[in-house]
């Protein structure tokens, strides 16, 4: 099992920045591909970004490219999502996720991000 705990959400004005953190425990962190997803009210959960165990491969949704950056610190068992130039449409609950195989099998409880216009 993998336990994931997010932090860092909050209320920010459009154009502002936030950094989300996700602390993992339960399995060797270096085994895990880590990712961030989000779900806005009335919408399906969508992929935001992911990072491989060795930090060599990162991917991001087109809607956040150039604004959001995913990173990880394997010594701290933590993955981050730096969010810059936030827009009201970025408002959502952000979830941290982990996978060992091809399936995202582990999820955090989510943290709310609200961007005011």
Short mmCIF file of N, CA and C in Angstrom, two decimals:
data_model
loop_
_atom_site.label_atom_id
_atom_site.label_comp_id
_atom_site.label_asym_id
_atom_site.label_seq_id
_atom_site.Cartn_x
_atom_site.Cartn_y
_atom_site.Cartn_z
N UNK A 1 0.82 -1.19 0.00
CA UNK A 1 0.00 0.00 0.00
C UNK A 1 0.86 1.24 0.00
N UNK A 2 0.30 2.30 -0.56
CA UNK A 2 0.95 3.60 -0.59
C UNK A 2 0.00 4.63 -0.01
N UNK A 3 0.48 5.41 0.91
CA UNK A 3 -0.31 6.50 1.48
C UNK A 3 0.21 7.82 0.92
N UNK A 4 -0.73 8.66 0.50
CA UNK A 4 -0.38 9.95 -0.10
C UNK A 4 -1.13 11.06 0.62
N UNK A 5 -0.41 12.09 1.01
CA UNK A 5 -1.02 13.21 1.72
C UNK A 5 -0.61 14.51 1.03
N UNK A 6 -1.62 15.20 0.49
CA UNK A 6 -1.37 16.48 -0.20
C UNK A 6 -1.46 17.65 0.77
N UNK A 7 -0.79 18.72 0.41
CA UNK A 7 -0.88 19.97 1.15
C UNK A 7 -0.55 21.11 0.20
N UNK A 8 -0.88 22.33 0.62
CA UNK A 8 -0.49 23.50 -0.15
C UNK A 8 -1.60 24.17 -0.93
N UNK A 9 -2.80 23.61 -0.91
CA UNK A 9 -3.89 24.25 -1.63
C UNK A 9 -4.33 25.52 -0.92
N UNK A 10 -5.23 26.25 -1.58
CA UNK A 10 -5.74 27.47 -0.98
C UNK A 10 -6.40 28.36 -1.99
N UNK A 11 -6.61 29.59 -1.58
CA UNK A 11 -7.25 30.61 -2.41
C UNK A 11 -6.18 31.58 -2.91
N UNK A 12 -6.19 31.84 -4.21
CA UNK A 12 -5.21 32.74 -4.79
C UNK A 12 -5.88 33.54 -5.91
N UNK A 13 -5.40 34.73 -6.14
CA UNK A 13 -5.93 35.55 -7.22
C UNK A 13 -5.36 35.09 -8.57
N UNK A 14 -6.10 35.35 -9.61
CA UNK A 14 -5.63 35.03 -10.95
C UNK A 14 -4.26 35.68 -11.19
N UNK A 15 -3.37 34.92 -11.80
CA UNK A 15 -2.01 35.38 -12.03
C UNK A 15 -1.04 35.00 -10.93
N UNK A 16 -1.57 34.52 -9.83
CA UNK A 16 -0.74 34.15 -8.70
C UNK A 16 -0.17 32.75 -8.81
N UNK A 17 0.50 32.32 -7.75
CA UNK A 17 1.18 31.03 -7.72
C UNK A 17 0.85 30.27 -6.45
N UNK A 18 0.93 28.97 -6.57
CA UNK A 18 0.82 28.06 -5.43
C UNK A 18 1.75 26.89 -5.68
N UNK A 19 2.21 26.28 -4.61
CA UNK A 19 2.98 25.04 -4.73
C UNK A 19 2.30 23.97 -3.90
N UNK A 20 1.91 22.91 -4.56
CA UNK A 20 1.34 21.75 -3.88
C UNK A 20 2.44 20.75 -3.57
N UNK A 21 2.27 20.08 -2.43
CA UNK A 21 3.19 19.02 -2.03
C UNK A 21 2.40 17.75 -1.77
N UNK A 22 3.07 16.63 -1.97
CA UNK A 22 2.45 15.33 -1.70
C UNK A 22 3.50 14.44 -1.08
N UNK A 23 3.27 14.05 0.17
CA UNK A 23 4.19 13.16 0.87
C UNK A 23 3.70 11.73 0.74
N UNK A 24 4.61 10.85 0.38
CA UNK A 24 4.27 9.45 0.17
C UNK A 24 4.92 8.56 1.23
N UNK A 25 4.24 7.49 1.54
CA UNK A 25 4.79 6.50 2.47
C UNK A 25 4.22 5.14 2.13
N UNK A 26 4.88 4.12 2.63
CA UNK A 26 4.35 2.77 2.48
C UNK A 26 5.11 1.89 1.51
N UNK A 27 5.74 2.48 0.51
CA UNK A 27 6.57 1.74 -0.44
C UNK A 27 7.78 2.61 -0.76
N UNK A 28 8.86 1.99 -1.20
CA UNK A 28 10.00 2.81 -1.61
C UNK A 28 9.60 3.84 -2.66
N UNK A 29 9.82 5.09 -2.33
CA UNK A 29 9.36 6.18 -3.20
C UNK A 29 9.97 6.08 -4.59
N UNK A 30 11.19 5.59 -4.66
CA UNK A 30 11.86 5.52 -5.95
C UNK A 30 11.25 4.49 -6.88
N UNK A 31 10.34 3.66 -6.38
CA UNK A 31 9.65 2.69 -7.23
C UNK A 31 8.48 3.33 -7.98
N UNK A 32 8.05 4.50 -7.52
CA UNK A 32 6.78 5.06 -7.94
C UNK A 32 6.92 6.13 -9.02
N UNK A 33 6.06 6.02 -10.03
CA UNK A 33 5.80 7.15 -10.90
C UNK A 33 4.73 7.98 -10.20
N UNK A 34 4.94 9.28 -10.14
CA UNK A 34 4.02 10.16 -9.41
C UNK A 34 3.30 11.10 -10.36
N UNK A 35 2.10 11.47 -9.97
CA UNK A 35 1.33 12.35 -10.84
C UNK A 35 0.38 13.23 -10.06
N UNK A 36 -0.15 14.20 -10.77
CA UNK A 36 -1.18 15.10 -10.24
C UNK A 36 -2.36 15.07 -11.20
N UNK A 37 -3.54 15.03 -10.62
CA UNK A 37 -4.79 15.11 -11.35
C UNK A 37 -5.63 16.20 -10.70
N UNK A 38 -6.68 16.61 -11.38
CA UNK A 38 -7.60 17.57 -10.78
C UNK A 38 -9.02 17.30 -11.23
N UNK A 39 -9.94 17.76 -10.39
CA UNK A 39 -11.36 17.60 -10.72
C UNK A 39 -12.09 18.87 -10.34
N UNK A 40 -12.64 19.51 -11.33
CA UNK A 40 -13.44 20.72 -11.13
C UNK A 40 -14.90 20.32 -10.91
N UNK A 41 -15.68 21.19 -10.27
CA UNK A 41 -17.09 20.86 -10.02
C UNK A 41 -17.83 20.53 -11.31
N UNK A 42 -18.52 19.40 -11.30
CA UNK A 42 -19.31 19.01 -12.45
C UNK A 42 -18.52 18.43 -13.60
N UNK A 43 -17.21 18.25 -13.40
CA UNK A 43 -16.37 17.71 -14.48
C UNK A 43 -15.68 16.43 -14.02
N UNK A 44 -15.18 15.69 -15.01
CA UNK A 44 -14.45 14.48 -14.69
C UNK A 44 -13.03 14.82 -14.23
N UNK A 45 -12.45 13.89 -13.50
CA UNK A 45 -11.07 14.05 -13.08
C UNK A 45 -10.17 14.03 -14.32
N UNK A 46 -9.20 14.93 -14.36
CA UNK A 46 -8.32 15.00 -15.51
C UNK A 46 -6.86 14.98 -15.10
N UNK A 47 -6.04 14.47 -15.98
CA UNK A 47 -4.60 14.42 -15.76
C UNK A 47 -4.00 15.82 -15.84
N UNK A 48 -3.06 16.09 -14.94
CA UNK A 48 -2.35 17.37 -14.95
C UNK A 48 -0.88 17.18 -15.33
N UNK A 49 -0.19 16.33 -14.59
CA UNK A 49 1.24 16.14 -14.86
C UNK A 49 1.72 14.86 -14.19
N UNK A 50 2.85 14.34 -14.69
CA UNK A 50 3.45 13.18 -14.07
C UNK A 50 4.97 13.26 -14.17
N UNK A 51 5.64 12.47 -13.33
CA UNK A 51 7.09 12.45 -13.32
C UNK A 51 7.55 11.03 -13.01
N UNK A 52 8.55 10.56 -13.74
CA UNK A 52 9.07 9.22 -13.54
C UNK A 52 9.90 9.14 -12.27
N UNK A 53 10.20 7.91 -11.85
CA UNK A 53 10.91 7.71 -10.59
C UNK A 53 12.27 8.39 -10.59
N UNK A 54 12.93 8.45 -11.75
CA UNK A 54 14.27 9.02 -11.82
C UNK A 54 14.29 10.47 -12.31
N UNK A 55 13.10 11.07 -12.41
CA UNK A 55 12.94 12.49 -12.81
C UNK A 55 13.31 12.73 -14.27
N UNK A 56 13.60 11.70 -15.03
CA UNK A 56 14.02 11.91 -16.41
C UNK A 56 12.87 12.20 -17.35
N UNK A 57 11.70 11.74 -16.98
CA UNK A 57 10.54 11.90 -17.85
C UNK A 57 9.43 12.63 -17.11
N UNK A 58 9.02 13.76 -17.66
CA UNK A 58 7.85 14.47 -17.14
C UNK A 58 6.87 14.69 -18.28
N UNK A 59 5.61 14.66 -17.95
CA UNK A 59 4.57 14.96 -18.92
C UNK A 59 3.59 15.94 -18.28
N UNK A 60 2.91 16.69 -19.11
CA UNK A 60 1.95 17.66 -18.61
C UNK A 60 0.83 17.83 -19.62
N UNK A 61 -0.34 18.11 -19.10
CA UNK A 61 -1.48 18.41 -19.97
C UNK A 61 -1.22 19.71 -20.72
N UNK A 62 -1.76 19.79 -21.92
CA UNK A 62 -1.57 21.00 -22.72
C UNK A 62 -2.07 22.25 -22.00
N UNK A 63 -3.11 22.09 -21.21
CA UNK A 63 -3.72 23.24 -20.54
C UNK A 63 -2.82 23.86 -19.47
N UNK A 64 -1.79 23.14 -19.03
CA UNK A 64 -0.92 23.66 -17.97
C UNK A 64 0.53 23.81 -18.41
N UNK A 65 0.85 23.36 -19.60
CA UNK A 65 2.24 23.46 -20.07
C UNK A 65 2.70 24.90 -20.08
N UNK A 66 3.92 25.09 -19.57
CA UNK A 66 4.47 26.44 -19.49
C UNK A 66 4.07 27.19 -18.24
N UNK A 67 3.11 26.66 -17.48
CA UNK A 67 2.66 27.31 -16.25
C UNK A 67 2.90 26.45 -15.03
N UNK A 68 2.70 25.15 -15.15
CA UNK A 68 2.86 24.22 -14.03
C UNK A 68 4.13 23.39 -14.23
N UNK A 69 4.81 23.10 -13.13
CA UNK A 69 6.00 22.27 -13.17
C UNK A 69 5.92 21.21 -12.08
N UNK A 70 6.10 19.97 -12.48
CA UNK A 70 6.13 18.87 -11.52
C UNK A 70 7.58 18.53 -11.20
N UNK A 71 7.83 18.21 -9.94
CA UNK A 71 9.18 17.82 -9.53
C UNK A 71 9.05 16.86 -8.35
N UNK A 72 10.16 16.23 -8.00
CA UNK A 72 10.14 15.31 -6.87
C UNK A 72 11.49 15.33 -6.16
N UNK A 73 11.42 15.03 -4.87
CA UNK A 73 12.61 14.90 -4.05
C UNK A 73 12.56 13.50 -3.45
N UNK A 74 13.34 12.59 -4.01
CA UNK A 74 13.28 11.21 -3.57
C UNK A 74 13.81 11.03 -2.15
N UNK A 75 14.66 11.94 -1.71
CA UNK A 75 15.17 11.86 -0.34
C UNK A 75 14.09 12.23 0.68
N UNK A 76 13.12 13.01 0.24
CA UNK A 76 12.03 13.44 1.13
C UNK A 76 10.72 12.73 0.85
N UNK A 77 10.74 11.80 -0.11
CA UNK A 77 9.52 11.07 -0.47
C UNK A 77 8.37 12.01 -0.81
N UNK A 78 8.69 13.06 -1.53
CA UNK A 78 7.71 14.11 -1.79
C UNK A 78 7.72 14.51 -3.27
N UNK A 79 6.54 14.74 -3.79
CA UNK A 79 6.39 15.28 -5.14
C UNK A 79 5.71 16.64 -5.02
N UNK A 80 6.07 17.52 -5.93
CA UNK A 80 5.58 18.89 -5.90
C UNK A 80 4.90 19.26 -7.21
N UNK A 81 4.01 20.22 -7.12
CA UNK A 81 3.44 20.82 -8.33
C UNK A 81 3.49 22.33 -8.14
N UNK A 82 4.40 22.95 -8.85
CA UNK A 82 4.51 24.41 -8.83
C UNK A 82 3.56 24.96 -9.87
N UNK A 83 2.63 25.79 -9.43
CA UNK A 83 1.61 26.33 -10.32
C UNK A 83 1.77 27.85 -10.39
N UNK A 84 2.10 28.33 -11.57
CA UNK A 84 2.27 29.77 -11.80
C UNK A 84 1.21 30.27 -12.78
N UNK A 85 1.04 31.55 -12.81
CA UNK A 85 0.08 32.19 -13.74
C UNK A 85 -1.28 31.51 -13.66
N UNK A 86 -1.75 31.33 -12.47
CA UNK A 86 -3.00 30.61 -12.27
C UNK A 86 -4.18 31.35 -12.87
N UNK A 87 -5.13 30.57 -13.37
CA UNK A 87 -6.33 31.09 -13.99
C UNK A 87 -7.55 30.58 -13.23
N UNK A 88 -8.66 31.29 -13.34
CA UNK A 88 -9.88 30.80 -12.66
C UNK A 88 -10.25 29.37 -13.09
N UNK A 89 -9.95 29.01 -14.33
CA UNK A 89 -10.28 27.66 -14.79
C UNK A 89 -9.38 26.59 -14.20
N UNK A 90 -8.36 26.98 -13.45
CA UNK A 90 -7.55 26.01 -12.72
C UNK A 90 -8.18 25.61 -11.39
N UNK A 91 -9.27 26.27 -11.03
CA UNK A 91 -9.97 25.93 -9.79
C UNK A 91 -10.45 24.49 -9.82
N UNK A 92 -10.06 23.74 -8.81
CA UNK A 92 -10.38 22.31 -8.77
C UNK A 92 -9.85 21.72 -7.46
N UNK A 93 -10.25 20.50 -7.21
CA UNK A 93 -9.58 19.69 -6.19
C UNK A 93 -8.43 18.98 -6.88
N UNK A 94 -7.25 19.13 -6.34
CA UNK A 94 -6.05 18.52 -6.91
C UNK A 94 -5.68 17.27 -6.12
N UNK A 95 -5.46 16.20 -6.88
CA UNK A 95 -5.15 14.92 -6.28
C UNK A 95 -3.74 14.47 -6.67
N UNK A 96 -3.05 13.97 -5.70
CA UNK A 96 -1.77 13.31 -5.93
C UNK A 96 -2.05 11.84 -6.21
N UNK A 97 -1.29 11.25 -7.12
CA UNK A 97 -1.47 9.85 -7.46
C UNK A 97 -0.12 9.18 -7.66
N UNK A 98 -0.12 7.86 -7.49
CA UNK A 98 1.11 7.09 -7.66
C UNK A 98 0.80 5.80 -8.40
N UNK A 99 1.78 5.34 -9.16
CA UNK A 99 1.62 4.05 -9.81
C UNK A 99 2.96 3.33 -9.90
N UNK A 100 2.86 2.00 -9.87
CA UNK A 100 4.04 1.16 -10.08
C UNK A 100 3.98 0.57 -11.48
N UNK A 101 2.80 0.13 -11.84
CA UNK A 101 2.59 -0.41 -13.19
C UNK A 101 1.97 0.69 -14.05
N UNK A 102 1.13 0.30 -14.98
CA UNK A 102 0.52 1.28 -15.89
C UNK A 102 -0.73 1.92 -15.32
N UNK A 103 -1.19 1.45 -14.18
CA UNK A 103 -2.45 1.95 -13.60
C UNK A 103 -2.16 2.84 -12.40
N UNK A 104 -2.85 3.98 -12.36
CA UNK A 104 -2.76 4.86 -11.19
C UNK A 104 -3.57 4.21 -10.07
N UNK A 105 -2.87 3.53 -9.18
CA UNK A 105 -3.56 2.73 -8.18
C UNK A 105 -3.66 3.34 -6.81
N UNK A 106 -2.97 4.44 -6.60
CA UNK A 106 -2.93 5.06 -5.27
C UNK A 106 -3.26 6.54 -5.40
N UNK A 107 -4.12 7.01 -4.48
CA UNK A 107 -4.60 8.39 -4.55
C UNK A 107 -4.58 9.04 -3.18
N UNK A 108 -4.31 10.35 -3.18
CA UNK A 108 -4.46 11.12 -1.96
C UNK A 108 -5.89 11.57 -1.77
N UNK A 109 -6.11 12.31 -0.71
CA UNK A 109 -7.48 12.74 -0.38
C UNK A 109 -7.87 14.01 -1.13
N UNK A 110 -6.90 14.69 -1.71
CA UNK A 110 -7.18 15.90 -2.48
C UNK A 110 -7.00 17.17 -1.68
N UNK A 111 -6.65 18.23 -2.40
CA UNK A 111 -6.52 19.55 -1.78
C UNK A 111 -7.17 20.58 -2.70
N UNK A 112 -7.93 21.49 -2.12
CA UNK A 112 -8.70 22.45 -2.92
C UNK A 112 -7.82 23.61 -3.35
N UNK A 113 -7.90 23.94 -4.62
CA UNK A 113 -7.27 25.14 -5.17
C UNK A 113 -8.36 26.00 -5.77
N UNK A 114 -8.45 27.23 -5.31
CA UNK A 114 -9.46 28.16 -5.83
C UNK A 114 -8.75 29.40 -6.34
N UNK A 115 -9.01 29.74 -7.59
CA UNK A 115 -8.40 30.91 -8.21
C UNK A 115 -9.50 31.92 -8.49
N UNK A 116 -9.39 33.07 -7.87
CA UNK A 116 -10.40 34.10 -8.03
C UNK A 116 -10.01 35.04 -9.17
N UNK A 117 -11.01 35.57 -9.84
CA UNK A 117 -10.75 36.47 -10.98
C UNK A 117 -10.69 37.93 -10.53
#
